[in-house]
Coordinates of C-alpha atoms and ligand atoms in Angstrom, one line a residue:
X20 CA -4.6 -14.9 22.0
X21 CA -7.2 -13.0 22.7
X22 CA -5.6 -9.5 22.9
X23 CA -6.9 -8.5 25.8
X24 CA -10.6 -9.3 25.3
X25 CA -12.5 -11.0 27.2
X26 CA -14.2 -13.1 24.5
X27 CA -13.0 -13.8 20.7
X28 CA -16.2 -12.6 19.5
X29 CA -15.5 -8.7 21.1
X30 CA -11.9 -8.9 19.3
X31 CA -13.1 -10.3 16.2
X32 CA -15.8 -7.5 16.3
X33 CA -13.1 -5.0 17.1
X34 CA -10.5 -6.0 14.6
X35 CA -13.3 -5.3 11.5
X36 CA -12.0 -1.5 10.7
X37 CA -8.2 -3.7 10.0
X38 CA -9.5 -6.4 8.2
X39 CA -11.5 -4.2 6.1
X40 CA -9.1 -2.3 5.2
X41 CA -6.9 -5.1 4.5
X42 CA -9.2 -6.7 2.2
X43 CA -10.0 -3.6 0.3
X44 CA -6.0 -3.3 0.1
X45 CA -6.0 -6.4 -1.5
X46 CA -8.3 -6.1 -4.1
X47 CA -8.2 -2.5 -4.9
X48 CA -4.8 -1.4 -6.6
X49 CA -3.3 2.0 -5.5
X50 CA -4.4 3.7 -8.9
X51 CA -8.1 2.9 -7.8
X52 CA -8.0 -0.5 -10.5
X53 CA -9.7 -3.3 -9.1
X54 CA -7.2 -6.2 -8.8
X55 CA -9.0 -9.3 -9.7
X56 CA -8.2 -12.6 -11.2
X57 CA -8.9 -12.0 -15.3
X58 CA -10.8 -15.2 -15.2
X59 CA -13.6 -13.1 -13.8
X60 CA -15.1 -11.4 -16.3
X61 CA -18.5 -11.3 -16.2
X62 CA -19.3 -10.4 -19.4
X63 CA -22.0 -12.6 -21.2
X64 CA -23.2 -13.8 -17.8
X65 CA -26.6 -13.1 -17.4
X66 CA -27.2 -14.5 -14.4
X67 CA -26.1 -14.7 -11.1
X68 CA -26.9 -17.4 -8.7
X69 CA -25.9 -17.2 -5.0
X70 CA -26.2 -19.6 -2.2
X71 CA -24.5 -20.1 1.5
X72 CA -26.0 -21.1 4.9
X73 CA -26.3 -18.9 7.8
X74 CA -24.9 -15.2 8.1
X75 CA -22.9 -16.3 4.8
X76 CA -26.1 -16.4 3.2
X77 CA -27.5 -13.1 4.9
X78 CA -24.2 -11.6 3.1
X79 CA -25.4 -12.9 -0.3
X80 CA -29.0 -11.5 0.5
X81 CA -27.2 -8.1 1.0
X82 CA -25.3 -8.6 -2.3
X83 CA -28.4 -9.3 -4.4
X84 CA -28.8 -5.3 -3.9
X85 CA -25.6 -4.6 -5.4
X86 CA -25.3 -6.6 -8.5
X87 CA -28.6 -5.9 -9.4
X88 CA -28.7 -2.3 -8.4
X89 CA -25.2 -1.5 -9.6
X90 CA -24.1 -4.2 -12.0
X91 CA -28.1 -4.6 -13.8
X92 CA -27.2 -8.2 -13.1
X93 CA -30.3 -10.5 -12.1
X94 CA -29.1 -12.5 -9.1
X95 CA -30.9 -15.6 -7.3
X96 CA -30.3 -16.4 -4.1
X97 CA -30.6 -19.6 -2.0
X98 CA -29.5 -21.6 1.1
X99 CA -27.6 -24.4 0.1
X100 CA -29.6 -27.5 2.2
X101 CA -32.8 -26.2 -0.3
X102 CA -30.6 -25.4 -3.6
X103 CA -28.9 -28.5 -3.1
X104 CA -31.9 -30.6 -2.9
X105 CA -34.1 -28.6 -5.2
X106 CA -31.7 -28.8 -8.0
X107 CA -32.4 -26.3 -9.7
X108 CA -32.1 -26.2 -13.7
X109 CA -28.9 -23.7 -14.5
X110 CA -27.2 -23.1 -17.6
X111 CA -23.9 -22.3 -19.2
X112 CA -24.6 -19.0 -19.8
X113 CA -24.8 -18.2 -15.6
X114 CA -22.2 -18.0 -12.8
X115 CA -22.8 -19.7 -9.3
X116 CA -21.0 -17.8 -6.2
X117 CA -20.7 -19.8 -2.9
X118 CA -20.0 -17.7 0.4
X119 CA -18.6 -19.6 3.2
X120 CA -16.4 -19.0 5.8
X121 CA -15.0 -22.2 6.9
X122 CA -15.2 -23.2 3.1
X123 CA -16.2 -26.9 4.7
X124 CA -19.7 -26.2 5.1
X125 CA -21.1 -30.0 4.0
X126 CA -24.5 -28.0 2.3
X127 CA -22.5 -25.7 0.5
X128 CA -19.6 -27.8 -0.8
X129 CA -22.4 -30.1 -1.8
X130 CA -24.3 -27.3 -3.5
X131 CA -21.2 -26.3 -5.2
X132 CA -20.6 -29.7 -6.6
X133 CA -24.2 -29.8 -7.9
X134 CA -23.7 -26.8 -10.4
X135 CA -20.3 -27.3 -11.4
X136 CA -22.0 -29.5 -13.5
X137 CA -24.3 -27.2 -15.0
X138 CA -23.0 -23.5 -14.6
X139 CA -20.3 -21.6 -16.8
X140 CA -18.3 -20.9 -13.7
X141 CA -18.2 -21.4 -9.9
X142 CA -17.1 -18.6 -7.6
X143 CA -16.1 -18.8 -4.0
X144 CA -15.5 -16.3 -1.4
X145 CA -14.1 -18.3 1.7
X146 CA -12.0 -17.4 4.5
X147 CA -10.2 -20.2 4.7
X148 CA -8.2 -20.6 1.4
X149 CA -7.6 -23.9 2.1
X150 CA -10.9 -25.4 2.4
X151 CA -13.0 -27.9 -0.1
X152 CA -15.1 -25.4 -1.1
X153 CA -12.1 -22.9 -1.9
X154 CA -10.1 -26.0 -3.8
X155 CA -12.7 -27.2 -5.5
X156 CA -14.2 -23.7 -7.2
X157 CA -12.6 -22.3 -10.7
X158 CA -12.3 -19.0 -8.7
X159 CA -11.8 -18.8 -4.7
X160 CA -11.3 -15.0 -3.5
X161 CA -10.0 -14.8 -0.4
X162 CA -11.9 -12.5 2.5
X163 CA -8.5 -11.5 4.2
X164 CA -10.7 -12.0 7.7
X165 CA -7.8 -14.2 9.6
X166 CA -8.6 -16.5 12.2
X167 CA -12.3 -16.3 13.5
X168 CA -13.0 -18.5 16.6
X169 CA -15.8 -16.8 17.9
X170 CA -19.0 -19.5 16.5
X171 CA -20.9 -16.2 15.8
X172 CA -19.6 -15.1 12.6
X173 CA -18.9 -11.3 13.0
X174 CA -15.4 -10.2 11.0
X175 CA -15.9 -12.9 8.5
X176 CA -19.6 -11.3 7.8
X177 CA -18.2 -8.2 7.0
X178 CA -15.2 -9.1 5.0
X179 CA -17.9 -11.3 3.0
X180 CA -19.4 -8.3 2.2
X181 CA -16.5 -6.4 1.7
X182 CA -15.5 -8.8 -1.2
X183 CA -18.9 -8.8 -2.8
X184 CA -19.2 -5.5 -3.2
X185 CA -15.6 -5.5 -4.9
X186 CA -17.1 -8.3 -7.5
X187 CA -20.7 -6.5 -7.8
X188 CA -18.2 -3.2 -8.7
X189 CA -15.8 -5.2 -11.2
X190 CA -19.7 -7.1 -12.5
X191 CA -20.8 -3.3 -13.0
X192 CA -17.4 -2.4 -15.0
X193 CA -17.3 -5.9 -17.5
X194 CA -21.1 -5.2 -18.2
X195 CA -20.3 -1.2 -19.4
X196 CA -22.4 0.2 -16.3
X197 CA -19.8 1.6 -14.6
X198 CA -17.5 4.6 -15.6
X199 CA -14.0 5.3 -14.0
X200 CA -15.7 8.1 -12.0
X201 CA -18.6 6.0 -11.1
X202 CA -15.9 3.4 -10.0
X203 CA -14.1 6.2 -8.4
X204 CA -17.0 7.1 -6.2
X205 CA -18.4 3.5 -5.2
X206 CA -14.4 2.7 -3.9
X207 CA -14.2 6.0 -1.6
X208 CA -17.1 4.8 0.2
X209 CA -15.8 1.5 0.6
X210 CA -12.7 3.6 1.8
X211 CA -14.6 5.4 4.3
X212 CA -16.0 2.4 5.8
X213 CA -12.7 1.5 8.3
X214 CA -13.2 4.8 9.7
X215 CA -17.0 4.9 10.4
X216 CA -16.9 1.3 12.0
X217 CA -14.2 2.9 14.1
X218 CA -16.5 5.7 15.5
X219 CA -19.7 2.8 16.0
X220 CA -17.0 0.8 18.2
X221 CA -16.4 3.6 19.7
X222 CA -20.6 3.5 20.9
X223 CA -20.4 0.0 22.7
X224 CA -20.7 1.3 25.8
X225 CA -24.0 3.2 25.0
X226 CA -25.1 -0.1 22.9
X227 CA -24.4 -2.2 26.0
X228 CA -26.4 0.3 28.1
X229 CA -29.5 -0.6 25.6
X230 CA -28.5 -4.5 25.7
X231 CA -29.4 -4.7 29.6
X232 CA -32.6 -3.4 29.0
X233 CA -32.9 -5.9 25.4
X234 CA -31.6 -8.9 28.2
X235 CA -35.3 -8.5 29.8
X236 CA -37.3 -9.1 26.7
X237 CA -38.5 -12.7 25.4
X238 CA -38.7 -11.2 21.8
X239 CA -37.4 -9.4 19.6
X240 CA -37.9 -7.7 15.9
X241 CA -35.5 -6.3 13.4
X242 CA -36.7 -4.3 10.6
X243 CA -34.8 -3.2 8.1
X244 CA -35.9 -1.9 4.1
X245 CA -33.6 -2.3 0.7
X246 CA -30.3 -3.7 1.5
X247 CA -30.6 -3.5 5.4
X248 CA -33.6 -5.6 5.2
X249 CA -30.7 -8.9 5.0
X250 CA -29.3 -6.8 8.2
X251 CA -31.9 -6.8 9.9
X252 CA -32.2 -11.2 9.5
X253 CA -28.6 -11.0 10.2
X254 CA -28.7 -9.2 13.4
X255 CA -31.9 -11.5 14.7
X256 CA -29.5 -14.5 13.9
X257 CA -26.9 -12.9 16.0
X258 CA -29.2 -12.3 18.8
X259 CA -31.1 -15.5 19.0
X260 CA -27.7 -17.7 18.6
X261 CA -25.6 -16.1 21.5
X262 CA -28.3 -14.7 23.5
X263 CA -31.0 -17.5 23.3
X264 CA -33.4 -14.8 23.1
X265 CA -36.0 -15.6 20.4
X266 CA -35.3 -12.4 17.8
X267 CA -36.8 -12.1 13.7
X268 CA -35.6 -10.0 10.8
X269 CA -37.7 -8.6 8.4
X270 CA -38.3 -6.3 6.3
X271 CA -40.1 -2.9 7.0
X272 CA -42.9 -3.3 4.6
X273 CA -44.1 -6.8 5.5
X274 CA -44.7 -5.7 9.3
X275 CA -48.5 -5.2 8.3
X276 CA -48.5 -8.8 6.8
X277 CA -48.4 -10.6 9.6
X278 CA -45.9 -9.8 12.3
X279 CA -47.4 -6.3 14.0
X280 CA -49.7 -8.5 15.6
X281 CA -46.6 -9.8 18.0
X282 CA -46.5 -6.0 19.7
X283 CA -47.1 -5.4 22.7
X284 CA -45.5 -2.8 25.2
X285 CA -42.9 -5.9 25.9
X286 CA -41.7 -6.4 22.2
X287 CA -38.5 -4.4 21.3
X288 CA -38.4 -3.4 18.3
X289 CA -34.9 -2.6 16.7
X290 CA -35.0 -0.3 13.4
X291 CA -32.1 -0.4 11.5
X292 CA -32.6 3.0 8.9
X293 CA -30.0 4.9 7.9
X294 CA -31.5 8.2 6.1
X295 CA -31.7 6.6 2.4
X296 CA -34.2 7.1 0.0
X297 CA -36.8 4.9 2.0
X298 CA -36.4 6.2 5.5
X299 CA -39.7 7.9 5.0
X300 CA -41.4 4.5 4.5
X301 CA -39.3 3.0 7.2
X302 CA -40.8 5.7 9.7
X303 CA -44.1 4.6 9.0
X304 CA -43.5 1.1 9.8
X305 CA -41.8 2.6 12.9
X306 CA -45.1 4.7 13.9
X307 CA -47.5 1.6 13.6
X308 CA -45.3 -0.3 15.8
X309 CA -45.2 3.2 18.9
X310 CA -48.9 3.3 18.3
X311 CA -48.8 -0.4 19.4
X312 CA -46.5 0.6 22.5
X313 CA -43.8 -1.2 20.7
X314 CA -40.3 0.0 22.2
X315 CA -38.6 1.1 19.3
X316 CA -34.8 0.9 19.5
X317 CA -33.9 3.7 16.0
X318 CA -30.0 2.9 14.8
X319 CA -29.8 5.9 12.2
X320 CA -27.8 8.6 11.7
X321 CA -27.7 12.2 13.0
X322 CA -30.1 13.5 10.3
X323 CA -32.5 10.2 11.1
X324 CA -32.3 10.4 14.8
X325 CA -33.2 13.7 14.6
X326 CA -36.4 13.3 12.4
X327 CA -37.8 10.6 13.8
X328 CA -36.1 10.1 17.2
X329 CA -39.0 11.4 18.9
X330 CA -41.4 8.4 20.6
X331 CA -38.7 6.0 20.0
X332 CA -37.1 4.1 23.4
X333 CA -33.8 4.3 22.5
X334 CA -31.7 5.7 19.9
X335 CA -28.3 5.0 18.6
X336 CA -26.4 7.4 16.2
X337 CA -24.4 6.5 13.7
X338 CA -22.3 8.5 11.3
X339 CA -23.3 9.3 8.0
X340 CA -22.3 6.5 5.6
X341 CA -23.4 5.8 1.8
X342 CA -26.9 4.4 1.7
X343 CA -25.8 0.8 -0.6
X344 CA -22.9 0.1 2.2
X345 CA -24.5 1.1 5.0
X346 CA -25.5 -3.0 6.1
X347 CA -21.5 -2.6 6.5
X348 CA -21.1 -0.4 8.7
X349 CA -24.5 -1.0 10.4
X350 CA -22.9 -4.7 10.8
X351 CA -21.4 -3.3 14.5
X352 CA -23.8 -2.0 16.2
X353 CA -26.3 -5.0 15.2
X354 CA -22.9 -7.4 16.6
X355 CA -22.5 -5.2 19.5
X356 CA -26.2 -5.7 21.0
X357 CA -25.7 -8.8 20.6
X358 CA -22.8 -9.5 22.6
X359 CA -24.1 -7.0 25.1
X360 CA -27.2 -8.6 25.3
X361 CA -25.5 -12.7 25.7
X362 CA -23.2 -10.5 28.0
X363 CA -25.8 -9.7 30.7
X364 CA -28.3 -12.8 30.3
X365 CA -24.7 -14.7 31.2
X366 CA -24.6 -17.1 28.4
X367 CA -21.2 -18.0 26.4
X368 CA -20.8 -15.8 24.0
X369 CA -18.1 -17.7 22.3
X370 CA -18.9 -21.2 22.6
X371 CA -23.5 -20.8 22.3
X372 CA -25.2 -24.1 23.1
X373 CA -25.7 -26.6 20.1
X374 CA -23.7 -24.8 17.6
X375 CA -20.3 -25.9 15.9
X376 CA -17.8 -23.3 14.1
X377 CA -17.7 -25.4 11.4
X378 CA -20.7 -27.6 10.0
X379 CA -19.6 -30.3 8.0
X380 CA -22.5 -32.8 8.6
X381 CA -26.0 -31.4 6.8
Ligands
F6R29 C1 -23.8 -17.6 12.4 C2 -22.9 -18.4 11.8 C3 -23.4 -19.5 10.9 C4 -22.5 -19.7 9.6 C5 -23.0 -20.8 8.8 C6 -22.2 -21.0 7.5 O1 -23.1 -16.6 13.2 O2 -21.7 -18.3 11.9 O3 -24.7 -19.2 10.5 O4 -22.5 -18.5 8.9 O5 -23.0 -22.0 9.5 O6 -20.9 -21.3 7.8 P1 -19.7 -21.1 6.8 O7 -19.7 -19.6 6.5 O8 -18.5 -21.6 7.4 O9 -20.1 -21.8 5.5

């Protein structure tokens, strides 16, 4: 059952480049149409609101990027034990989209059943098809993740992803911002994505070289700027849950608000920069923090590990990938330290202390 692997969690990270492709399978037609449910049309929604708990919601954070940034759509996000509580006022004229994997999640479903009363139409993207949140949405897409048994969410994260970037894509064509080239474009990067997480599997055993020296510290920071900022959370969840090493996200630019005063030559500090449009500002952040005697762990790609390699601890290189789903592919190496890191502190990766696969009590 588990393949050969020693731990769910390493097959569930290694099956991602599959499932992907699966997923994009699914919901891309072989003339490059998307193939999508025609209840979704988001024309004449003018709002988006998202909510989800836990790396589901991380995924939503990274989707905020893309229906605003390709789709013009305002998006809100939330985590359903505060939106559920909070109750919000919505209206007809907005969507709500719930993220879950176990689609059981007792926040979310409870969320869910808060703005069915209010909102125009609920959304779900959900692994399990099956599940109360899936039956009891006007829409459920499935991910296409199969089974995850591993309690840290890896395969489904990425799938999550996958899918949203398919409805930010279809948003972006029912609101007249998106031409067939445009479309065109956006879906051969998604294309490309099976191959590149290939090659970063192909890295763990560098990655797990940098995890033994990651298994000494007591904390941790991950930065990350535009879309990889919701990484950057993601991959401190990831580290603190399976690891029990205390680890933050945030983002690049609030470092100088607050957190920079946690460095000290025993705080690694992980950047997670690909070389976008903000790597310059990134690199900044990543100085202050060498000029602290930070150690600076730089995941970038070639061009970015070659600019700005210099100082840093360690560096891992990652192929070139297209800046908006880059948190995709950037997904594996964040997974792998983690595992590497749970791996040599001896914890159980599969089964961490105090958590449940499924959380159906709030
Ligand atoms: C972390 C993790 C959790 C879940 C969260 C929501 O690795 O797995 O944070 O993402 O409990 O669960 P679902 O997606 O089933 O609603």
């Amino acid at each position: 059952e588990k393949a050969g692997y020693k731990h769910f969690m390493a097959k569930e990270i290694a099956e991602q480049p599959v499932v992907i492709a699966d997923a994009l399978k699914h919901y891309v037609a072989g003339d490059g149409t998307l193939r999508l449910p025609e209840a979704l049309d988001f024309k004449g929604v003018d709002r988006l609101t998202m909510v989800a708990c836990g790396t589901a919601s991380y995924a939503t954070h990274v989707a905020k990027y893309w229906f605003e940034q390709i789709a013009g759509l305002p998006v809100e996000i939330d985590i359903a034990s505060e939106f559920r509580y909070r109750e919000p006022p919505l209206s007809p004229q907005q969507w709500a989209l719930f993220v879950s994997q176990s689609g059981e999640t007792a926040d979310t479903l409870a969320a869910l059943r808060y703005a069915k009363e209010h909102v125009g139409k609920v959304v779900s993207v959900v692994n399990v098809a099956t599940s109360s949140i899936a039956r009891e949405s006007d829409l459920a897409l499935p991910i296409l993740a199969g089974v995850e048994v591993g309690v840290a969410s890896t395969k489904a994260f990425t799938c999550q992803l996958t899918v949203l970037a398919i409805l930010a894509l279809k948003a972006a064509l029912d609101r007249g911002r998106l031409d067939a080239a445009g479309l065109a474009g956006h879906l051969a990067a998604l294309n490309a994505l099976p191959g590149l997480m290939n090659h970063a599997l192909g890295l763990s055993a560098d990655i797990s070289a940098v995890s033994k020296n990651l298994a000494e510290a007591q904390d941790i920071l991950f930065l990350g700027r535009g879309p990889m900022f919701p990484l950057a959370m993601e991959g401190a969840l990831k580290l603190k849950e399976i690891s029990y090493i205390h680890a933050e996200g945030y983002a690049s630019g609030e470092l100088k608000h607050g957190p920079i005063a946690l460095i000290d030559s025993h705080v690694p500090v992980i950047v997670l920069a690909p070389r976008d449009g903000l790597f310059d500002k990134t690199v900044s952040n990543m100085q202050e923090v060498m000029a602290r005697h930070g150690k600076v762990v730089l995941i970038s790609d070639a061009a970015g590990v070659a600019e700005a390699g210099a100082g840093c601890w360690k560096t891992i290189t990652l192929p070139e990938v297209a800046a908006q789903f880059a948190p995709i592919l950037y997904s594996v190496p964040a997974q792998l330290l983690a595992y590497h890191t749970a791996i040599a502190k001896g914890t159980d990766v599969d089964q961490p202390r105090n958590l449940a696969k499924s959380v159906t009590v709030e």
